[in-house]
PDB file of C-alpha atoms in Angstrom:
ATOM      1  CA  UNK L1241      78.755 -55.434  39.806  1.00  0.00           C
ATOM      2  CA  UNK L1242      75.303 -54.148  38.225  1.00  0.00           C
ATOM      3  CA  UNK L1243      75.382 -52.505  34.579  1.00  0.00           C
ATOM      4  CA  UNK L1244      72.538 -50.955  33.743  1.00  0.00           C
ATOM      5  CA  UNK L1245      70.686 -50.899  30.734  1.00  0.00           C
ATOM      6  CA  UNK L1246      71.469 -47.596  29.637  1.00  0.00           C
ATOM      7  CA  UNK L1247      75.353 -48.187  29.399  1.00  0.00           C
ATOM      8  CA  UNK L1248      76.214 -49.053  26.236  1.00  0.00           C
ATOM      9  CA  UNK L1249      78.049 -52.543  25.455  1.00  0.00           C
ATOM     10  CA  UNK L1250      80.001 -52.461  21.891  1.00  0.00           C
ATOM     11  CA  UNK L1251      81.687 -55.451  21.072  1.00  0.00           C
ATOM     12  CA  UNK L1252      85.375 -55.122  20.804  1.00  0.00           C
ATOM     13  CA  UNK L1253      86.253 -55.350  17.048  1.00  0.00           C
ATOM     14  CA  UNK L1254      89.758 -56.552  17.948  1.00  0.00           C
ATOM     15  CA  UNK L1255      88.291 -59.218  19.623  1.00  0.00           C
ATOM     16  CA  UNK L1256      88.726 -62.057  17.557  1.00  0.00           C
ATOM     17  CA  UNK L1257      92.105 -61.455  16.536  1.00  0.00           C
ATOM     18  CA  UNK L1258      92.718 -61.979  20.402  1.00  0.00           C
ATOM     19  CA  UNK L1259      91.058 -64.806  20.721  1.00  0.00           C
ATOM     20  CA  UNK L1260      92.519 -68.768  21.282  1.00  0.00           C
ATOM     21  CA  UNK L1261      92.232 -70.254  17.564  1.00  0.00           C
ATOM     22  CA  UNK L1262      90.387 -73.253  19.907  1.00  0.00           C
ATOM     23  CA  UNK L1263      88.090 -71.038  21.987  1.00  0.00           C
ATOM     24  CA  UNK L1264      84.557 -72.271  22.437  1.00  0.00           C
ATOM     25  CA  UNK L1265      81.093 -71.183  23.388  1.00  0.00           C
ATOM     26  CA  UNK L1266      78.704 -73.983  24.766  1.00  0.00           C
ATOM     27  CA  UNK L1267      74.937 -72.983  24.488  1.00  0.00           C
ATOM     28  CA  UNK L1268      72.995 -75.149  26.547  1.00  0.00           C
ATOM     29  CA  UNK L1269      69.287 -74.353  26.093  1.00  0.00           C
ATOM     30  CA  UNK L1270      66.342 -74.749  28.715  1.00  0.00           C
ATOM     31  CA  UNK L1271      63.421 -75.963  29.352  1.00  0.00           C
ATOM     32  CA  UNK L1272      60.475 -75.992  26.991  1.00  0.00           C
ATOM     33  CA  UNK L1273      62.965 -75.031  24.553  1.00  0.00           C
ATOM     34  CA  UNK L1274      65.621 -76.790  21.992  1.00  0.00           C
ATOM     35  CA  UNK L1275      69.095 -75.913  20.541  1.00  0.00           C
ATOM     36  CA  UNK L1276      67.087 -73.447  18.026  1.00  0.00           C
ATOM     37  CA  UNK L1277      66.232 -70.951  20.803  1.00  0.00           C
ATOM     38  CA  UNK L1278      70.170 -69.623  20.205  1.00  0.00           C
ATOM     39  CA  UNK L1279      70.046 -69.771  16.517  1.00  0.00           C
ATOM     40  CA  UNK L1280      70.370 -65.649  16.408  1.00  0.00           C
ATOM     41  CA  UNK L1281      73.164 -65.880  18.625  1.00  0.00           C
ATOM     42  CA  UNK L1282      75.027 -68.476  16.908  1.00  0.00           C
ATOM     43  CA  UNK L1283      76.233 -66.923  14.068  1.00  0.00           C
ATOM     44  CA  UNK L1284      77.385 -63.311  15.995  1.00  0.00           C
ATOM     45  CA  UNK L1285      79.506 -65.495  18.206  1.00  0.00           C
ATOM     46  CA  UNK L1286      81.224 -67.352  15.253  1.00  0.00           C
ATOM     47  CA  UNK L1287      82.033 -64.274  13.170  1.00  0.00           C
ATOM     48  CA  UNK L1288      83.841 -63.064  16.385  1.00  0.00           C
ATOM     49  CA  UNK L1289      86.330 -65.798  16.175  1.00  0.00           C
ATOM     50  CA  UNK L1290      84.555 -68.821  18.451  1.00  0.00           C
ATOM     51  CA  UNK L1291      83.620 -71.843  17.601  1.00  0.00           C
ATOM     52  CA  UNK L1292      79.902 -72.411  19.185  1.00  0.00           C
ATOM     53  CA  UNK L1293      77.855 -75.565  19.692  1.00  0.00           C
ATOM     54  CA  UNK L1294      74.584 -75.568  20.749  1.00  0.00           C
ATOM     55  CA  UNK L1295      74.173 -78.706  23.236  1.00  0.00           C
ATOM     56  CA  UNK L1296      71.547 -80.806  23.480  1.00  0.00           C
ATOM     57  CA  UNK L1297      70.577 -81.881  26.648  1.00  0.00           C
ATOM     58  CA  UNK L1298      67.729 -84.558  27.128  1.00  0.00           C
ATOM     59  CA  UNK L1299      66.007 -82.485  29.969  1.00  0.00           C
ATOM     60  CA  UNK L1300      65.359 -86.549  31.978  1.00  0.00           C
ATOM     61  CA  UNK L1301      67.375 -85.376  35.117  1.00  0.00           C
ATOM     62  CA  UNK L1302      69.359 -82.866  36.500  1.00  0.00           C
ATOM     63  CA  UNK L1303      72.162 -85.286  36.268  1.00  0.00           C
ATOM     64  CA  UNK L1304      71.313 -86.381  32.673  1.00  0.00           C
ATOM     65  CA  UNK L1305      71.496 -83.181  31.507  1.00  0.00           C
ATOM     66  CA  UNK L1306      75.047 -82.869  33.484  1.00  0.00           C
ATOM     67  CA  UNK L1307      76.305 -85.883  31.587  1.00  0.00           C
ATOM     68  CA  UNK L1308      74.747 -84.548  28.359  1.00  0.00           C
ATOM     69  CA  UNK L1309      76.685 -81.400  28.947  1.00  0.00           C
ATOM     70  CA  UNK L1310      79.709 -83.222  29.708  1.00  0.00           C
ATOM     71  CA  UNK L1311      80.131 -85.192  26.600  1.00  0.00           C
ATOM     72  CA  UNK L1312      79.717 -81.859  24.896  1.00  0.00           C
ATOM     73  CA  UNK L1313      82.624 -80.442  26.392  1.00  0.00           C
ATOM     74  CA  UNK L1314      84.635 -83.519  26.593  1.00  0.00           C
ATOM     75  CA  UNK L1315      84.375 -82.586  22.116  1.00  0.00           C
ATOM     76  CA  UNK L1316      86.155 -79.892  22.332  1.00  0.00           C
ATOM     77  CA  UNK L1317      89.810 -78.376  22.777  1.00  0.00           C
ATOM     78  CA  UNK L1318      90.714 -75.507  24.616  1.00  0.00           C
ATOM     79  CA  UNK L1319      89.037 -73.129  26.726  1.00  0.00           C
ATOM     80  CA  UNK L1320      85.439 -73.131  27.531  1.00  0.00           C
ATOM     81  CA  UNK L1321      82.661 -70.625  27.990  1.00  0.00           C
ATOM     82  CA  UNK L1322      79.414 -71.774  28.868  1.00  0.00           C
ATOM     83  CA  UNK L1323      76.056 -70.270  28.224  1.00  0.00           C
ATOM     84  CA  UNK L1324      72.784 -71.485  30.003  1.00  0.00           C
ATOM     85  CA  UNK L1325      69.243 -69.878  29.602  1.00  0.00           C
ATOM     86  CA  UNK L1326      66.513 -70.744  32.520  1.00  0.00           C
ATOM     87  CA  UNK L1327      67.068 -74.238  33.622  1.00  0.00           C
ATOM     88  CA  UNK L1328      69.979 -74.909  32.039  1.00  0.00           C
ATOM     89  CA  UNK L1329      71.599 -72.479  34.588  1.00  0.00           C
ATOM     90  CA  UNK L1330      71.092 -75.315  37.189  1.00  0.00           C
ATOM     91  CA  UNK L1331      72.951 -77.699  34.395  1.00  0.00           C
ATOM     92  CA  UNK L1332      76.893 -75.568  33.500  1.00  0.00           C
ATOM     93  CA  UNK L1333      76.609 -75.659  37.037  1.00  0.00           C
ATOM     94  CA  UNK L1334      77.361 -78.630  37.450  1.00  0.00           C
ATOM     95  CA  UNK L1335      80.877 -78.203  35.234  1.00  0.00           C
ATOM     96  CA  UNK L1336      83.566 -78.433  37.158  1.00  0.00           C
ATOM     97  CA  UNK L1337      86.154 -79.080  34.269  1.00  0.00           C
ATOM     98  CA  UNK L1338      89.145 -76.959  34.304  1.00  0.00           C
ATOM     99  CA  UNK L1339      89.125 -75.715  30.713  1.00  0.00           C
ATOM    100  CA  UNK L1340      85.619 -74.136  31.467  1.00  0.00           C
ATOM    101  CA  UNK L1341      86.582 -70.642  32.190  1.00  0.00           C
ATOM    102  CA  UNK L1342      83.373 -68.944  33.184  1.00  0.00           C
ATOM    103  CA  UNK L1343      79.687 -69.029  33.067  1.00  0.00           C
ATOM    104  CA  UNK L1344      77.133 -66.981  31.806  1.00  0.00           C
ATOM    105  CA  UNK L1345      73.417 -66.989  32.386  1.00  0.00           C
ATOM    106  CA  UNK L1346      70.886 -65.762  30.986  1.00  0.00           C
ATOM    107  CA  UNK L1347      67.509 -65.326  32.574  1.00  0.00           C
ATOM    108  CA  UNK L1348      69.077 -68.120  33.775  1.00  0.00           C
ATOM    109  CA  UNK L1349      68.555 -70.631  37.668  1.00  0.00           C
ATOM    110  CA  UNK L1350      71.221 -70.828  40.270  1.00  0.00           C
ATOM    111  CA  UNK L1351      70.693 -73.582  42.467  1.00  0.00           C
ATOM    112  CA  UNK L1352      73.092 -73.727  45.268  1.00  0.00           C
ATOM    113  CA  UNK L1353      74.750 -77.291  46.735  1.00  0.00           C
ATOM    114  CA  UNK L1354      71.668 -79.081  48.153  1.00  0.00           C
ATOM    115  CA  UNK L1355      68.842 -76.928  46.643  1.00  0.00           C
ATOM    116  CA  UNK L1356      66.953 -78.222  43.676  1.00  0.00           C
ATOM    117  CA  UNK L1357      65.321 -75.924  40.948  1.00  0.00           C
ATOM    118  CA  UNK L1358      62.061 -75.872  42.067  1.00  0.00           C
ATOM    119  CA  UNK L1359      62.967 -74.335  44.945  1.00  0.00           C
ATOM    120  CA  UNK L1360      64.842 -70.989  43.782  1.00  0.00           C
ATOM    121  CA  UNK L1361      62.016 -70.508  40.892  1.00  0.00           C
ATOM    122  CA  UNK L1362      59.741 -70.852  43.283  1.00  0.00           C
ATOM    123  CA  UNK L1363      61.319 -68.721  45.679  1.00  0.00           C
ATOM    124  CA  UNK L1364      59.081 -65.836  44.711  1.00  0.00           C
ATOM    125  CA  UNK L1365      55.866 -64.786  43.902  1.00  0.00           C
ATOM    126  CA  UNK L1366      54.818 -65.685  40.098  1.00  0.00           C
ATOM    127  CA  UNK L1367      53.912 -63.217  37.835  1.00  0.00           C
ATOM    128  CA  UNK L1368      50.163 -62.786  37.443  1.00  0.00           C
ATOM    129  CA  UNK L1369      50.157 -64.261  34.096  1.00  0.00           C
ATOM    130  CA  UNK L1370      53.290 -66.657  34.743  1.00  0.00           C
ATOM    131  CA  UNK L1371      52.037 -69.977  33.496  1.00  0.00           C
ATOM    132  CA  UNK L1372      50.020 -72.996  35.679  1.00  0.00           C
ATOM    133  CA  UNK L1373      52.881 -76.232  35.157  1.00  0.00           C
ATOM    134  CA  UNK L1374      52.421 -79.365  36.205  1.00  0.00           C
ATOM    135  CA  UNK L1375      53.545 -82.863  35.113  1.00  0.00           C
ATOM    136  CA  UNK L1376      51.319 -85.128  32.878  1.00  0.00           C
ATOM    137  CA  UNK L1377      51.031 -88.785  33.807  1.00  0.00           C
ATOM    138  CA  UNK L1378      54.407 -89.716  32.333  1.00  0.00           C
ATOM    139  CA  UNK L1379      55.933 -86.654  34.833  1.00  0.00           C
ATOM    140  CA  UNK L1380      56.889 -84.736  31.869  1.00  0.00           C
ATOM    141  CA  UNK L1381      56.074 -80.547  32.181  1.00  0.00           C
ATOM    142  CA  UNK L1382      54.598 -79.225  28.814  1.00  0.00           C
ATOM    143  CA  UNK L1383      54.377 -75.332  28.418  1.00  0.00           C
ATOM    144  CA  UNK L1384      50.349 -74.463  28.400  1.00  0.00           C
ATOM    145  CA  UNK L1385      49.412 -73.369  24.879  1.00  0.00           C
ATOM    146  CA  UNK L1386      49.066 -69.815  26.133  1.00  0.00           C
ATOM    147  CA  UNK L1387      52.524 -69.920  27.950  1.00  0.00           C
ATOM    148  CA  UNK L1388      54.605 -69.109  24.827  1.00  0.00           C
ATOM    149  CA  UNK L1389      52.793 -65.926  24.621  1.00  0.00           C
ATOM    150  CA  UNK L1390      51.869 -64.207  27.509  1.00  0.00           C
ATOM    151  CA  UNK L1391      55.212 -65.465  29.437  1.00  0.00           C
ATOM    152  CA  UNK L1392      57.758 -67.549  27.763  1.00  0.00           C
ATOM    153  CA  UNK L1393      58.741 -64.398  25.011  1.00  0.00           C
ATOM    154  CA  UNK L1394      56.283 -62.263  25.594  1.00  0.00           C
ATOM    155  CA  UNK L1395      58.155 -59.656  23.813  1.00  0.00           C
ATOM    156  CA  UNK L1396      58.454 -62.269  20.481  1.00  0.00           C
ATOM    157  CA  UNK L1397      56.647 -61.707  17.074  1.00  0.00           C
ATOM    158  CA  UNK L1398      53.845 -64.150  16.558  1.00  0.00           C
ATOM    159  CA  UNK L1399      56.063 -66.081  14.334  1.00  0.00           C
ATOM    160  CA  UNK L1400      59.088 -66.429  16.740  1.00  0.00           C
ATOM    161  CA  UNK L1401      56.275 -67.459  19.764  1.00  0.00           C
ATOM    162  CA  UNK L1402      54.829 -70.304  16.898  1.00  0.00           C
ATOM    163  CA  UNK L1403      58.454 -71.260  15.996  1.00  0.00           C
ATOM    164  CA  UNK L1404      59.121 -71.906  19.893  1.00  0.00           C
ATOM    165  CA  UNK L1405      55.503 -73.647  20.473  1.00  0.00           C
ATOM    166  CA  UNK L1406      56.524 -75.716  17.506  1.00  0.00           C
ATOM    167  CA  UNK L1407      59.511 -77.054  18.958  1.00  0.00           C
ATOM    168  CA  UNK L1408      58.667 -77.457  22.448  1.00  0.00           C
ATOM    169  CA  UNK L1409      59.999 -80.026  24.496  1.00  0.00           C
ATOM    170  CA  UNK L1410      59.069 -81.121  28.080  1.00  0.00           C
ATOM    171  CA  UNK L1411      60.692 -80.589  30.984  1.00  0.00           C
ATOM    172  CA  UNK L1412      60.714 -84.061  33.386  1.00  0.00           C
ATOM    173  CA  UNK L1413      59.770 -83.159  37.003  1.00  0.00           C
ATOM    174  CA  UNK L1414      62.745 -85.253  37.766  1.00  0.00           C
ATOM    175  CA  UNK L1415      65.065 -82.127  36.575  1.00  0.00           C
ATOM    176  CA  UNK L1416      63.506 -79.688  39.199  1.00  0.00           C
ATOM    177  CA  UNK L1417      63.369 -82.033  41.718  1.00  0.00           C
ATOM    178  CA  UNK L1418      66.941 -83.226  42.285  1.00  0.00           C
ATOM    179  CA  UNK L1419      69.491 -81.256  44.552  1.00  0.00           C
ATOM    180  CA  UNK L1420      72.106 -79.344  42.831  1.00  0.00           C
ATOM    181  CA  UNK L1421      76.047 -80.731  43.525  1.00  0.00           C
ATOM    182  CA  UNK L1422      78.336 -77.918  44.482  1.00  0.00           C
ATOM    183  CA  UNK L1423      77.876 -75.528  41.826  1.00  0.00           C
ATOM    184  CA  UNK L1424      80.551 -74.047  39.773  1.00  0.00           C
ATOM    185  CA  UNK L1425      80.024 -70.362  40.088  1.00  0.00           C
ATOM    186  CA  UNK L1426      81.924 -70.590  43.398  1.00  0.00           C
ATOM    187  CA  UNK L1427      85.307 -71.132  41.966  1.00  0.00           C
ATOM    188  CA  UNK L1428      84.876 -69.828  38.367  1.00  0.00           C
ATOM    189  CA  UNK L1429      83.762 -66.443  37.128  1.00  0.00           C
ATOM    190  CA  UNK L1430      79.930 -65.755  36.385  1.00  0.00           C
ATOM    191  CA  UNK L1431      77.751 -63.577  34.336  1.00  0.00           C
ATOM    192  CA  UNK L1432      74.550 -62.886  34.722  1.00  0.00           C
ATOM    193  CA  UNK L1433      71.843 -61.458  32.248  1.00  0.00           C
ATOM    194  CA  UNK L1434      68.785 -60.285  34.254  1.00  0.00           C
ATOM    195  CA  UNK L1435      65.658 -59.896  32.325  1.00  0.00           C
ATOM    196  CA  UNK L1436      63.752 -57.532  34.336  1.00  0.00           C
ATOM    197  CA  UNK L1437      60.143 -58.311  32.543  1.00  0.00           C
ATOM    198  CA  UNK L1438      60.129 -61.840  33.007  1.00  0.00           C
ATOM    199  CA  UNK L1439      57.021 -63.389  33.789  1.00  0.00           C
ATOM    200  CA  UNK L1440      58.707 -66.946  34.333  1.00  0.00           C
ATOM    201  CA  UNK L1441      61.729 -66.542  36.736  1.00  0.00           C
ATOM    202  CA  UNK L1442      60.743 -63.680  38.934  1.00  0.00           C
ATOM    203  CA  UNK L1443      63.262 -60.433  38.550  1.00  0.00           C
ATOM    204  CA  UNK L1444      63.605 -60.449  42.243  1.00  0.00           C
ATOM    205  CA  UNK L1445      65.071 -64.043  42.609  1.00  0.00           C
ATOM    206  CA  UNK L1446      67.223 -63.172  39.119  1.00  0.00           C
ATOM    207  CA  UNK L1447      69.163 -60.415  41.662  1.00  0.00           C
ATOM    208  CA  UNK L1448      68.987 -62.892  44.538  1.00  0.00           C
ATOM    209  CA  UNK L1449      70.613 -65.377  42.630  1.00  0.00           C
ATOM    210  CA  UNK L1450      73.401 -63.207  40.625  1.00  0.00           C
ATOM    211  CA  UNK L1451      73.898 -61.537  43.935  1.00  0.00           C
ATOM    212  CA  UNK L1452      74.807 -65.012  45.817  1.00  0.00           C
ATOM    213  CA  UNK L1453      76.865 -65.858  43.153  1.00  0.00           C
ATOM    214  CA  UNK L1454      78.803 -62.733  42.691  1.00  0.00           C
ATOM    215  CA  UNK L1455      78.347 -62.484  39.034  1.00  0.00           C
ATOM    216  CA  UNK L1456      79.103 -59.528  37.089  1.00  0.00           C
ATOM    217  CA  UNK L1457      75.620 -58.795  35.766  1.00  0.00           C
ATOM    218  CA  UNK L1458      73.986 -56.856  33.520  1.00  0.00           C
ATOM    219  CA  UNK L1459      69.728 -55.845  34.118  1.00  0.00           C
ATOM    220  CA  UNK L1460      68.344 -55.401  31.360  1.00  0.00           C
ATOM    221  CA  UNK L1461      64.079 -54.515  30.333  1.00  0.00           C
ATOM    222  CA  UNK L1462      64.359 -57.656  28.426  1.00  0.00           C
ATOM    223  CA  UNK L1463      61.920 -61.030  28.317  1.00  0.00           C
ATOM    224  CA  UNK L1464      61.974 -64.493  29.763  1.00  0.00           C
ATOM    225  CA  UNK L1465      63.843 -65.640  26.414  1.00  0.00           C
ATOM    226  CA  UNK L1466      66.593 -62.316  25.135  1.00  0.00           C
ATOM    227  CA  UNK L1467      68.026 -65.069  23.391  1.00  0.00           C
ATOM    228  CA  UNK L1468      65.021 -65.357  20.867  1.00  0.00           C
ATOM    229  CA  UNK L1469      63.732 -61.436  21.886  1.00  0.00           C
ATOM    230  CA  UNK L1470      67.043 -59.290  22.042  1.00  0.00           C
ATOM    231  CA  UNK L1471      69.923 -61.565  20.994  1.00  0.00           C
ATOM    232  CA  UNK L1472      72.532 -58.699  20.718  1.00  0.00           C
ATOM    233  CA  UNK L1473      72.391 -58.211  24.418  1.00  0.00           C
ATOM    234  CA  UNK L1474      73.050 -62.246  24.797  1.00  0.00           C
ATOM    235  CA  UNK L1475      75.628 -61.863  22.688  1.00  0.00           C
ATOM    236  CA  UNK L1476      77.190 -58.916  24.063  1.00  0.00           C
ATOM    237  CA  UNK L1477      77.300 -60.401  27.830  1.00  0.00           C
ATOM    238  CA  UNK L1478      79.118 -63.683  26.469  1.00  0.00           C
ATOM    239  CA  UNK L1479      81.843 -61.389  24.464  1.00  0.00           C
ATOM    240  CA  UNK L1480      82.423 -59.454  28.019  1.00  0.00           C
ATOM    241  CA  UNK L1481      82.757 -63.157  29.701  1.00  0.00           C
ATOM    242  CA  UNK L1482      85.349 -64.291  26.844  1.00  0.00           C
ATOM    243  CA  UNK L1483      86.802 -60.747  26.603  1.00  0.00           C
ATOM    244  CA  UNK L1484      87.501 -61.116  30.273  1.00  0.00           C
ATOM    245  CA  UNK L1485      88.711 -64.725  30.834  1.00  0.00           C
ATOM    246  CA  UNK L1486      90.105 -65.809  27.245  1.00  0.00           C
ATOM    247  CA  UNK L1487      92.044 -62.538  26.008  1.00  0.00           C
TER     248      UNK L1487
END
């Protein structure tokens, strides 16, 4: 199911009374990017009754950043709700834990079993100013110093595109490279924010993607990063996901 942009998402005001006391929302951040890129989502989520932690993942392997991800949920109680922007789409994925009750991604990759990252964001042509990557000597992936601008959040304010330059951190080729396990959209319910102006993952393999999977999604004239550019709308598609599965 598509929702448009023009259709107006309010968040449900008796939501939180609703909610499981022991609810939570995992955040797991992507590439280039830390556990700060959901800082303006945080705090919306947590005054609507979740609990929220932001995981960090050491972005080493695809399977590293599974077992990061793992530990992280193995801390809480209750239901879960994952949230993954860009890479880290590939990574709650790879959840398979029965208290994880959906996904949600946001600008977010969907590898399917066998296919590795690089493949599905490669899958179409970049965007004329996407960014050139390629790995240093050490096989880590550094955003260009021009990246954070004209594609990462090209919609930011220069001091939200030097925050994120500030705290970059590299991507190993390692991550894009392996192939996904079975993923975990095809037995658990998905959501899917599609940022139709982003210059990283092509729009085109955003529908693909949401489309294979089924997700309820939501296409939206948002950047590469809503969750630095247009938090509400994160935060509105991850109060449908735990409106749906938790109440």
């Amino acid at each position: 199911m598509v929702i448009s942009q023009q259709q107006q998402f309010s968040c449900n005001e008796e939501l939180a009374m609703n909610l499981p006391e022991d609810a939570t929302v995992v955040l797991v951040h992507g590439a280039w990017a830390d556990g700060s890129s959901w800082m303006n989502v945080i705090l919306p989520l947590e005054k609507q009754g979740l609990r929220v932690i932001a995981a960090p993942i050491p972005l080493t392997s695809l399977s590293d950043d599974a077992e990061a991800l793992r530990r992280v949920i193995a801390r809480t109680q209750g239901p879960v709700i994952l949230a993954g922007h860009a890479y880290a789409g590939a990574v709650i994925a790879t959840a398979n834990d029965d208290r994880v009750k959906a996904l949600v991604y946001i600008a977010a990759l969907a590898p399917d079993e066998g296919e590795t990252v690089a493949q599905v964001f490669y899958r179409d042509e970049p965007h004329p100013q996407a960014p050139k990557l390629a790995p240093d000597t050490d096989g880590l992936i550094w955003m260009p110093e021009d990246g954070f601008r004209n594609a990462f959040a090209h919609l930011a304010s220069a001091d939200q595109v030097a925050l994120s330059k500030a705290v970059q951190r590299p991507i190993a080729v390692t991550c894009i490279q392996e192939p996904a396990p079975a993923p975990a959209w095809r037995s658990k319910p998905s959501w899917f924010l599609i940022a139709e102006q982003d210059r990283m993952i092509n729009p085109k393999t955003q529908h693909f993607m949401a489309e294979r999977m089924k997700a309820t999604t939501r296409a939206l004239e948002v950047d590469h990063a809503p969750l630095v550019t247009a938090p509400e709308s994160v935060v509105a598609i991850i109060l449908e996901a735990a409106a749906s599965v938790l109440v």
